[in-house]
CSV table of C-alpha atoms in Angstrom, one decimal:
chain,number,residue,atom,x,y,z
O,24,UNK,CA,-15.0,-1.0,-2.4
O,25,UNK,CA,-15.1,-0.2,-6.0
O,26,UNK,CA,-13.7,3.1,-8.1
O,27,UNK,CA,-11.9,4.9,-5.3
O,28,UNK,CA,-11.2,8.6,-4.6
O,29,UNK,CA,-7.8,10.5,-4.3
O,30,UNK,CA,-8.2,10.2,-0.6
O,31,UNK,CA,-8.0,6.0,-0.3
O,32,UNK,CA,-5.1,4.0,0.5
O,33,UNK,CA,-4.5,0.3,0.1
O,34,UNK,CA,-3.1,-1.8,2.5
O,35,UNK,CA,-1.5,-5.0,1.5
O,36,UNK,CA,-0.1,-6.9,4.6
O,37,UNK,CA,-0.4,-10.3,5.5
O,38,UNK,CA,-1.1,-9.5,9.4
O,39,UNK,CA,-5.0,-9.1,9.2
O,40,UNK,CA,-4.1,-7.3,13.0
O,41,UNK,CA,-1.6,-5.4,11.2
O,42,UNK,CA,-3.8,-3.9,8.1
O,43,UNK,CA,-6.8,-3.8,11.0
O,44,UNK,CA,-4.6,-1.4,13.0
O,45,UNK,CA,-3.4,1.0,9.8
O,46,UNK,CA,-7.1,1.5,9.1
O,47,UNK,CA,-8.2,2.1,12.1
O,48,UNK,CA,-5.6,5.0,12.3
O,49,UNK,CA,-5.6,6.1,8.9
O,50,UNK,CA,-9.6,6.1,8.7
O,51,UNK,CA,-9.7,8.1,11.7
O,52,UNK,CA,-7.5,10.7,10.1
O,53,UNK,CA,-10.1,10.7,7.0
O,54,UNK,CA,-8.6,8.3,5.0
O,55,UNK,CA,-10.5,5.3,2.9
O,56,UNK,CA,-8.8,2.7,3.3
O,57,UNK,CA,-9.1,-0.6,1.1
O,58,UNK,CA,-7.2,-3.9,2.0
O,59,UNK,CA,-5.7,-7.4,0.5
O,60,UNK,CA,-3.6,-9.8,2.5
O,61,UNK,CA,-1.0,-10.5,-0.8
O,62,UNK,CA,0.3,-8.6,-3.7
O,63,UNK,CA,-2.3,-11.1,-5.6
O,64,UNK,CA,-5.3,-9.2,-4.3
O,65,UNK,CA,-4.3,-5.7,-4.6
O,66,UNK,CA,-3.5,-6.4,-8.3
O,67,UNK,CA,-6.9,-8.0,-8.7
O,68,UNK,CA,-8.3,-4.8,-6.7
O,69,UNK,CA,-6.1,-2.1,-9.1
O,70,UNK,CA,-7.8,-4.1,-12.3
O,71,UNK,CA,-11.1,-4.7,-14.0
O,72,UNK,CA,-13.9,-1.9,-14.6
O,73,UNK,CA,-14.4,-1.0,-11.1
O,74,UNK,CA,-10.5,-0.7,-10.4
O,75,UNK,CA,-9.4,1.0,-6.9
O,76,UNK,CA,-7.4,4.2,-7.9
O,77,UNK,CA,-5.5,5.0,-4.3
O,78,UNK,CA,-3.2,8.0,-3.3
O,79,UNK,CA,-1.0,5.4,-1.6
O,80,UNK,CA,-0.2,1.9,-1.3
O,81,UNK,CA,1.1,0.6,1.9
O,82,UNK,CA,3.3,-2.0,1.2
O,83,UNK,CA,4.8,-5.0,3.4
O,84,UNK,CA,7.6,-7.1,1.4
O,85,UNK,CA,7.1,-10.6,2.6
O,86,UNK,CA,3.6,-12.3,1.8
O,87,UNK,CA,2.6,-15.6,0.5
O,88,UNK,CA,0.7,-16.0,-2.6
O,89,UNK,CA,2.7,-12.6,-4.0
O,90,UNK,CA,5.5,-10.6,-2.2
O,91,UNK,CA,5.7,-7.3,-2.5
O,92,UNK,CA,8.9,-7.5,-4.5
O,93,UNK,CA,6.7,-9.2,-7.1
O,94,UNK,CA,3.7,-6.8,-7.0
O,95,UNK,CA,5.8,-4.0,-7.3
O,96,UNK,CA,7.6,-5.4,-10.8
O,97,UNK,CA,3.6,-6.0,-12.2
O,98,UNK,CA,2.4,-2.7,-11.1
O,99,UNK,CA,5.3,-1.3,-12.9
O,100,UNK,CA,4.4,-3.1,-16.4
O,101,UNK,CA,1.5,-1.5,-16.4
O,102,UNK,CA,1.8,2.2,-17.2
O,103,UNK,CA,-1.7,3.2,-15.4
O,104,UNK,CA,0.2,2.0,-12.3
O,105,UNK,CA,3.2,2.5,-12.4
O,106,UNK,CA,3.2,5.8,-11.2
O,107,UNK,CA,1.2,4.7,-7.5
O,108,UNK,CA,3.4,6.3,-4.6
O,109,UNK,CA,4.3,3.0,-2.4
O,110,UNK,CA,5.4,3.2,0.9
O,111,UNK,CA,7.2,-0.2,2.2
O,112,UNK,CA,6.0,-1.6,6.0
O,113,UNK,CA,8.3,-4.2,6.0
O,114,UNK,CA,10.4,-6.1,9.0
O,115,UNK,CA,13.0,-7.3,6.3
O,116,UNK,CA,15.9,-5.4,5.2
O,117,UNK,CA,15.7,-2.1,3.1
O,118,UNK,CA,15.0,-2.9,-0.5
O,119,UNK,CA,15.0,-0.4,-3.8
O,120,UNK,CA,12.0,-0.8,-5.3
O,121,UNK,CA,10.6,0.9,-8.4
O,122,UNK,CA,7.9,3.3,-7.1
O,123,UNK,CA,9.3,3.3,-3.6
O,124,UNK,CA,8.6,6.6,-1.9
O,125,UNK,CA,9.6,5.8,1.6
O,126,UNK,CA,10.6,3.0,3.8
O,127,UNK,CA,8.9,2.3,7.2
O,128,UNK,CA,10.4,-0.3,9.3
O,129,UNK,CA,8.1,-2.6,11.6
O,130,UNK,CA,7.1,-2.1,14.0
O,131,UNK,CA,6.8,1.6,13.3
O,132,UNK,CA,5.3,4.4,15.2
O,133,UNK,CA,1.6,5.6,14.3
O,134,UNK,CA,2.9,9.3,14.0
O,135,UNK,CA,5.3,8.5,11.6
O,136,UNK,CA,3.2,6.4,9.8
O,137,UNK,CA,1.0,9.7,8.9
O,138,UNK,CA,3.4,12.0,8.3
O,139,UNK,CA,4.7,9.3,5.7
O,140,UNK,CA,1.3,9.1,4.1
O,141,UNK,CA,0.6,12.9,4.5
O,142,UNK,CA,3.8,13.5,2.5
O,143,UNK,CA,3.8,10.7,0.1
O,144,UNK,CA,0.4,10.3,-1.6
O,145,UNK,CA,-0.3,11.3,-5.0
């Protein structure tokens, strides 16, 4: 997925079941939804000339490769995405983040999973 509309939002999770499940949901709601298993990925999907512009980013904390923690402090270096609405899916403790809308804690319920999306995207 390339240039993206106001209605996509990116998944980064490590659980392939996990960021499966989220799209499944949100997709069925009308959503696009683009993915990346590590904070490496989505930065290398929010960059370059056909860079994903999503209402949302769906954030868990702890990947490999890049945690969240560590995408979040790159996003915010660069002013184009600093201002992304990020919600946090995470199992860990809470954590302020720059950027963080909203917390959801894992595992979560689907409902509450929209409303937070509904409420929170840009």
């Amino acid at each position: 997925m390339s240039t993206a509309s106001h209605n996509t939002v990116l998944v980064v999770d490590d659980d392939a079941d996990i960021r499966e499940a989220v799209q499944d949901i949100l997709s069925f709601e009308g959503y696009a939804v683009a993915q990346a298993a590590n904070g490496q990925e989505a930065l290398t999907l929010l960059s370059g000339p056909h860079a994903l512009r999503p209402c949302l980013i769906l954030l868990d904390l702890m990947m490999p490769v890049m945690d969240g923690e560590e995408f979040v402090g790159r996003l915010q270096q660069e002013q184009r995405l600093a201002e992304l609405p990020i919600i946090l899916v995470t199992a860990s403790g809470r954590a302020q983040l720059p950027g963080v809308r909203a917390i959801l804690k894992k595992p979560f319920d689907m409902d509450v999973l929209l409303s937070a999306v509904g409420e929170h995207r840009h």
